[in-house]
Short mmCIF file of C-alpha atoms in Angstrom, two decimals:
data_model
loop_
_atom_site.label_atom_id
_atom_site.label_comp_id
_atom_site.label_asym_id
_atom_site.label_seq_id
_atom_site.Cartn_x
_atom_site.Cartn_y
_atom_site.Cartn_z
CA UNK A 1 80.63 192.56 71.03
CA UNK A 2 80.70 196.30 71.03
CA UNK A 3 79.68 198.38 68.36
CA UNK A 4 82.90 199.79 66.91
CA UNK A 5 84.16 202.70 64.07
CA UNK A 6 87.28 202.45 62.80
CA UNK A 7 88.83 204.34 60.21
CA UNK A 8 90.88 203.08 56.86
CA UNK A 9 94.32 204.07 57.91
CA UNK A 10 95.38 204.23 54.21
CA UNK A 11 92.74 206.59 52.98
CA UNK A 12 92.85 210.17 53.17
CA UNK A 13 94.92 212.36 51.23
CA UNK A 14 97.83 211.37 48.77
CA UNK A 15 101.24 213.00 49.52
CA UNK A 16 100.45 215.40 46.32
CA UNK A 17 96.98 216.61 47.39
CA UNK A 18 98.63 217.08 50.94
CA UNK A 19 101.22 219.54 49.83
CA UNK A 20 99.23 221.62 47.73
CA UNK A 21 96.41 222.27 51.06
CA UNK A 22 99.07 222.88 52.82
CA UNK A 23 100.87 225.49 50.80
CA UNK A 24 97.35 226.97 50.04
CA UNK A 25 97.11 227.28 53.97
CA UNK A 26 100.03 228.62 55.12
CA UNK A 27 99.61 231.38 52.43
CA UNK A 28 96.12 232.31 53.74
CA UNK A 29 96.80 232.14 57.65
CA UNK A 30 99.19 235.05 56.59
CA UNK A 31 96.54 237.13 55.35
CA UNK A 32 97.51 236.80 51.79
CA UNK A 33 94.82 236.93 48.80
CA UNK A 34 95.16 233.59 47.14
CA UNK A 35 93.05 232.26 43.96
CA UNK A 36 93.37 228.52 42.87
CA UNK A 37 93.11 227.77 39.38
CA UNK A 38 89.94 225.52 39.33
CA UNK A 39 89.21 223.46 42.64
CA UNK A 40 92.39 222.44 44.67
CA UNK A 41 90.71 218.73 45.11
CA UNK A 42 87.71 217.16 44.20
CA UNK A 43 86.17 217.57 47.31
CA UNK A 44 83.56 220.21 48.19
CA UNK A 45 83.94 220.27 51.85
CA UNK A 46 87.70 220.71 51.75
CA UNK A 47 87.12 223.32 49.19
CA UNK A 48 84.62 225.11 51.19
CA UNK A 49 86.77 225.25 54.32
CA UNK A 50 89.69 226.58 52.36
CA UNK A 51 87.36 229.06 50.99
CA UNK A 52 86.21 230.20 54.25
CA UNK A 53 90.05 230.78 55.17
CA UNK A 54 89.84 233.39 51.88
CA UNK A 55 90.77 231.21 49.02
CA UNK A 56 88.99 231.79 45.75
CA UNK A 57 88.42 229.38 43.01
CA UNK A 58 88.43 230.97 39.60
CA UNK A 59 87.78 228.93 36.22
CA UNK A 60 90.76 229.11 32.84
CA UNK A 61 87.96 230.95 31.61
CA UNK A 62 87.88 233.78 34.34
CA UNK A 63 91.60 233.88 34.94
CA UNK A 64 92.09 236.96 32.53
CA UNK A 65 90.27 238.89 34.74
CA UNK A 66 92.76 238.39 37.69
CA UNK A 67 95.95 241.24 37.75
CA UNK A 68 98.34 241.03 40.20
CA UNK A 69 97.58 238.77 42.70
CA UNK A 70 98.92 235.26 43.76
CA UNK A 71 97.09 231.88 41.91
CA UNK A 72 97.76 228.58 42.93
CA UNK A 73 98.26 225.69 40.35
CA UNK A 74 96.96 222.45 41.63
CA UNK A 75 98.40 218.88 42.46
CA UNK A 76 96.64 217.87 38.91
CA UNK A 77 99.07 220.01 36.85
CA UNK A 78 98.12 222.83 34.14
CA UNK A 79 99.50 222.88 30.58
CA UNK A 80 102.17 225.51 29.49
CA UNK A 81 99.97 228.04 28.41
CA UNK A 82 98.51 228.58 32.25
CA UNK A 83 101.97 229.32 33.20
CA UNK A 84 102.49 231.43 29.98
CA UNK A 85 98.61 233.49 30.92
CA UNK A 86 99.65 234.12 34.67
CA UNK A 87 103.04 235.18 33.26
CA UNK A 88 101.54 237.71 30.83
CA UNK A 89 99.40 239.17 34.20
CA UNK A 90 101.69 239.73 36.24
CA UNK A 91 100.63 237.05 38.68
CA UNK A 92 102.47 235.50 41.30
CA UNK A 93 102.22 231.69 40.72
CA UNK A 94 102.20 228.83 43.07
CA UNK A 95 103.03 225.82 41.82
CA UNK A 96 101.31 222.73 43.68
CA UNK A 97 101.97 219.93 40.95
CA UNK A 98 102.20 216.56 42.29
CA UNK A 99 105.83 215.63 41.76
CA UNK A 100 104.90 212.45 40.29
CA UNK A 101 102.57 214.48 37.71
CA UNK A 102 105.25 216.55 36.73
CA UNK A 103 107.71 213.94 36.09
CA UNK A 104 105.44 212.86 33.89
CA UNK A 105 104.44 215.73 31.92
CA UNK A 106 108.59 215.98 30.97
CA UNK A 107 108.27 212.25 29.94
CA UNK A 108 105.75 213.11 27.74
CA UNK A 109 107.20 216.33 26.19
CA UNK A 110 110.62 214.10 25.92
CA UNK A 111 108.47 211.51 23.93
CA UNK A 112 107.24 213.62 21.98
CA UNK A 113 109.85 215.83 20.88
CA UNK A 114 111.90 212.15 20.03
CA UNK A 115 108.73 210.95 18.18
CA UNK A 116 108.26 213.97 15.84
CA UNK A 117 111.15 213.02 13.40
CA UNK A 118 109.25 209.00 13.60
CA UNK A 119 105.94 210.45 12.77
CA UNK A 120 104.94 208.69 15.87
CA UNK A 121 102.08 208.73 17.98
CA UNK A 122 101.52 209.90 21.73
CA UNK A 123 98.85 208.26 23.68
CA UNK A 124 97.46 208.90 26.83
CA UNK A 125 95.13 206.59 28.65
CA UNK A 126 93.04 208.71 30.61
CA UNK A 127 89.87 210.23 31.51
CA UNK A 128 88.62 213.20 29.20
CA UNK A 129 88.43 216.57 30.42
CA UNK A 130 90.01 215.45 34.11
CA UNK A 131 92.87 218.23 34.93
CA UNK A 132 95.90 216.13 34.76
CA UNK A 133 94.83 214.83 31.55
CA UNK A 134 94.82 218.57 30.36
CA UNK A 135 97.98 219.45 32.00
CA UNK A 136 99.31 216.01 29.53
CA UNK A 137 98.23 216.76 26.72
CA UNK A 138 98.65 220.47 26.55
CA UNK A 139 102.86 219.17 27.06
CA UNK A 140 102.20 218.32 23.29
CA UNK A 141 100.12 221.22 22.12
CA UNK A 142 97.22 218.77 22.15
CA UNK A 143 99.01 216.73 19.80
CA UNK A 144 98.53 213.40 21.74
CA UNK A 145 95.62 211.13 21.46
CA UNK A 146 93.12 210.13 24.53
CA UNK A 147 91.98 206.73 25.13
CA UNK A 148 89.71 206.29 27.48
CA UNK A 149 88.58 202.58 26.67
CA UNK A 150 88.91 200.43 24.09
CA UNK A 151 85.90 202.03 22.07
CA UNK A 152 88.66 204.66 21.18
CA UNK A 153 91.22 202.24 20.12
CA UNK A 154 89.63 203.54 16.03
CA UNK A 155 91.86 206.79 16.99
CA UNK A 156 94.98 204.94 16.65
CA UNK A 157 97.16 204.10 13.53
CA UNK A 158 98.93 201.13 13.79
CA UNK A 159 101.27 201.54 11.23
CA UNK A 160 102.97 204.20 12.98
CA UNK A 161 105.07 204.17 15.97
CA UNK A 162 102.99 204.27 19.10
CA UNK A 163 104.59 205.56 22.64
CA UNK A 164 102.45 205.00 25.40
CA UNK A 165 101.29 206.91 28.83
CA UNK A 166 98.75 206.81 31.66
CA UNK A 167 97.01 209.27 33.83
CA UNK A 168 98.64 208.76 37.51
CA UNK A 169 95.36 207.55 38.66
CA UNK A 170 93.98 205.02 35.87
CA UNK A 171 93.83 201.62 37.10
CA UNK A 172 96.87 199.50 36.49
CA UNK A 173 93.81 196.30 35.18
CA UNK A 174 92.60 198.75 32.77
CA UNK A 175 96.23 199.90 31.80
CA UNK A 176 97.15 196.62 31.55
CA UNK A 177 94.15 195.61 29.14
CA UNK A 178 94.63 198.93 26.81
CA UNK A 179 98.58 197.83 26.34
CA UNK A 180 97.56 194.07 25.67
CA UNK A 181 94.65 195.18 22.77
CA UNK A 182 97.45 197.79 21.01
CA UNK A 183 100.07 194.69 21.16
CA UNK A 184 97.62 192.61 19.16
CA UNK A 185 96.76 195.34 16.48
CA UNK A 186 100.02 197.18 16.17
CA UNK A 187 101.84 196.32 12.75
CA UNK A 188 104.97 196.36 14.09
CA UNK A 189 105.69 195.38 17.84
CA UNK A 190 109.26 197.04 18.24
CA UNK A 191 107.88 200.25 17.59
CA UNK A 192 105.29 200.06 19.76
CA UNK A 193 106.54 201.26 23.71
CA UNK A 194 104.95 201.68 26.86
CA UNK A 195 105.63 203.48 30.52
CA UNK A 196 103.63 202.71 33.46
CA UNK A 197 103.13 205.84 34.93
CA UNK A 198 100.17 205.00 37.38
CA UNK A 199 101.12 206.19 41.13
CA UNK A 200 101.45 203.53 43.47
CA UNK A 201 100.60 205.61 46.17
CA UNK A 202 97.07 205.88 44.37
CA UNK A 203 96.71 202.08 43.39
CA UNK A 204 97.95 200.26 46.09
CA UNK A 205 94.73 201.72 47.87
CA UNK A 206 92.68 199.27 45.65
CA UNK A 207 94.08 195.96 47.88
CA UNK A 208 94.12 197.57 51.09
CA UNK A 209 90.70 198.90 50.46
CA UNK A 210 89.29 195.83 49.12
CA UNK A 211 90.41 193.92 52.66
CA UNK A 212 88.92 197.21 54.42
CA UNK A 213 85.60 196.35 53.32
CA UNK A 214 85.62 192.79 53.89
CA UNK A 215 86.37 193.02 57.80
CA UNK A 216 83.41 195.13 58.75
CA UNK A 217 79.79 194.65 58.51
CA UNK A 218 79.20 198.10 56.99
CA UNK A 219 81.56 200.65 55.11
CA UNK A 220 80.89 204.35 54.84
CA UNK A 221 82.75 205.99 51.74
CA UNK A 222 83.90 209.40 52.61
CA UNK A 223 84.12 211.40 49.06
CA UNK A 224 83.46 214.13 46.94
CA UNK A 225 80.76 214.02 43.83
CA UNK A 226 82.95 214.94 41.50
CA UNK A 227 86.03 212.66 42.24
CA UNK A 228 86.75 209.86 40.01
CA UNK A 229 88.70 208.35 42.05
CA UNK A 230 86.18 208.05 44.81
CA UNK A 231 83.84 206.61 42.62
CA UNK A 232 86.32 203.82 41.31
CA UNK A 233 87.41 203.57 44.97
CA UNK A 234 83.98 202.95 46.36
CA UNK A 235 82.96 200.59 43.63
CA UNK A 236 86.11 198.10 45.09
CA UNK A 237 84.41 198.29 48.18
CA UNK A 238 80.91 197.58 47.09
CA UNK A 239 82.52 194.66 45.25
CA UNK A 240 83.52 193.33 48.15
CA UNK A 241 80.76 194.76 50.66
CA UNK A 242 77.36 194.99 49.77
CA UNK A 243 76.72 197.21 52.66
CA UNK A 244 78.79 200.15 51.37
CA UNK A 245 77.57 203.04 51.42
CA UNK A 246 78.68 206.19 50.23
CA UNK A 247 78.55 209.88 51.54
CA UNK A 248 79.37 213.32 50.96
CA UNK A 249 79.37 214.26 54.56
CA UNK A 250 77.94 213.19 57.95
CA UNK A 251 74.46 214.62 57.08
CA UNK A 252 74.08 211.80 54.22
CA UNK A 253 74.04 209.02 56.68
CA UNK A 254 71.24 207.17 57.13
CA UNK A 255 70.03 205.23 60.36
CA UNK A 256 68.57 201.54 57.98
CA UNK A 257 72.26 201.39 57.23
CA UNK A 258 73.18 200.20 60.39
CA UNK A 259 70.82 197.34 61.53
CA UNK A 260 70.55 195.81 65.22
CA UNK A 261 73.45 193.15 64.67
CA UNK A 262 75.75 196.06 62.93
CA UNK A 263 79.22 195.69 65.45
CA UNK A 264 82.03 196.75 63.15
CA UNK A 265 81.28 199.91 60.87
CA UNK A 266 84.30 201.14 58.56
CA UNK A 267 85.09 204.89 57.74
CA UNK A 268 87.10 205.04 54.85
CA UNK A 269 87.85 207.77 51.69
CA UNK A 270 89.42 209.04 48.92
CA UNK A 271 93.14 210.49 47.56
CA UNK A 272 90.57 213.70 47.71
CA UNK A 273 89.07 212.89 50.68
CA UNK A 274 90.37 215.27 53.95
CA UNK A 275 91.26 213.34 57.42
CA UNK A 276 89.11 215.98 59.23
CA UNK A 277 85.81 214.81 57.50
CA UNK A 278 86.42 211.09 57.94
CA UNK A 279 86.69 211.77 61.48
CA UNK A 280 83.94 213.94 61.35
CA UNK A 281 81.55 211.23 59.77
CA UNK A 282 82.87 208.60 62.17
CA UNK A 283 82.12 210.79 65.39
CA UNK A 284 78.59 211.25 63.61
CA UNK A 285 78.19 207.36 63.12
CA UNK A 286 79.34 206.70 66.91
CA UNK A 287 76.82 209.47 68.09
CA UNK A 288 74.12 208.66 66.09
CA UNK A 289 73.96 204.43 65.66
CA UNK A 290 76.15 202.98 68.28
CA UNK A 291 73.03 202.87 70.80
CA UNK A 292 70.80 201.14 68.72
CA UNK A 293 72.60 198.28 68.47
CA UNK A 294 73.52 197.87 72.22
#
């Protein structure tokens, strides 16, 4: 049987992550100046190409020092006061959010402004310091509380009303578990609501990847360092296939990852992870491994 590459048709990009590259580049193929507030996706290689077409990445920290230009907010979302800074500098503001992120930063604020009168309680299940989580909480004026596991479960009062959210890309197991434990401890269960807010678009990927890795002898994970969802995307796979592996880029691969009998090799990625580099990687796997296993 020949030795073979194929790539995860359902990796790549999310629509939200699309939109906001692509806004970013037709902006700079006009010659504009463009800064992004913070990376436009948690991938370095799509950040660095982007950057070589002129965008620049400033931090919240170094935005005051920008006047008059054009800053892009991301797919993630930013809380009001990033609207409220660019506003105050005379900056030209384009507005990537992920539709599905900002539908739910308005269900949040909504929930909010009808728990006040309640003394009610927003929480958010989500990772700390991540971007969207940010743009969620800063809906409430940081009013809300995080949960990132169960170990902050202490943060809750469950004698008050409790109104429930979820980062888009949480996992719908660990949502599931986090609604389940605040069922059991909440004093009363009618004031106690919850809103799945998880995209599909992110989560289906979990199935679909999981039968991915299964139907080829070795996988090659496409993603960025800093993505969570890469991480929690790869770890499916290496569930599934101990002979995942996972890379940054084509230079990362190594030749003991594909042994004499290796026939099927898998490409796949991220919602952060650009079409360009998968391809890239696989052309570097066929070029580099498919003779020594003829």
């Amino acid at each position: 049987m020949p030795f073979t590459v194929t790539i995860d048709s359902n990796s790549g990009f999310c629509f939200g992550v699309v939109k906001a590259v692509e806004k970013a580049e037709h902006y700079l193929t006009n010659g504009h100046q463009l800064f992004s507030l913070g990376d436009i996706v948690h991938n370095t290689c799509e950040v660095e190409r982007l950057e070589n077409m002129g965008l620049k990445t400033v931090t919240t920290q170094q935005l005051p020092n920008i006047t008059n230009g054009t800053i892009l907010f991301r797919a993630h979302g930013e809380p009001p006061i990033s609207y409220q800074q660019a506003a105050s500098q005379n900056l030209q503001v384009i507005d990537a959010t992920c539709p599905v992120v900002l539908k739910l930063q308005q269900r949040i604020r909504a929930a909010w402004e009808k728990m006040k009168p309640l003394n009610g309680q927003i929480i958010i299940y989500g990772k700390k310091g991540h971007p969207e989580v940010i743009g969620l909480l800063g809906q409430i004026n940081n009013e809300g509380i995080l949960i990132e596991d169960s170990n902050d479960l202490s943060s809750i009062d469950f004698t008050r009303p409790i109104e429930l959210f979820s980062q888009t890309t949480k996992s719908i197991s660990g949502f599931q578990q986090l609604i389940s434990n605040i069922e059991k401890q909440a004093c009363n269960k009618d004031s106690f609501t919850w809103h799945d807010t998880i995209c599909r678009q992110v989560s289906n990927r979990v199935p679909k990847m999981e039968q991915f890795a299964t139907t080829h002898d070795v996988v090659i994970f496409v993603g960025g360092a800093q993505s969570s969802n890469a991480k929690s995307l790869f770890n499916e796979c290496l569930k599934h296939n101990p002979n995942s592996h996972f890379v940054i880029d084509a230079n990362d691969l190594k030749q003991e990852w594909f042994p004499l009998q290796t026939q099927k090799v898998g490409v796949c990625g991220a919602t952060s992870t650009p079409q360009w580099l998968l391809e890239q990687v696989a052309d570097a796997i066929t070029n580099q491994f498919a003779s020594l296993s003829s």
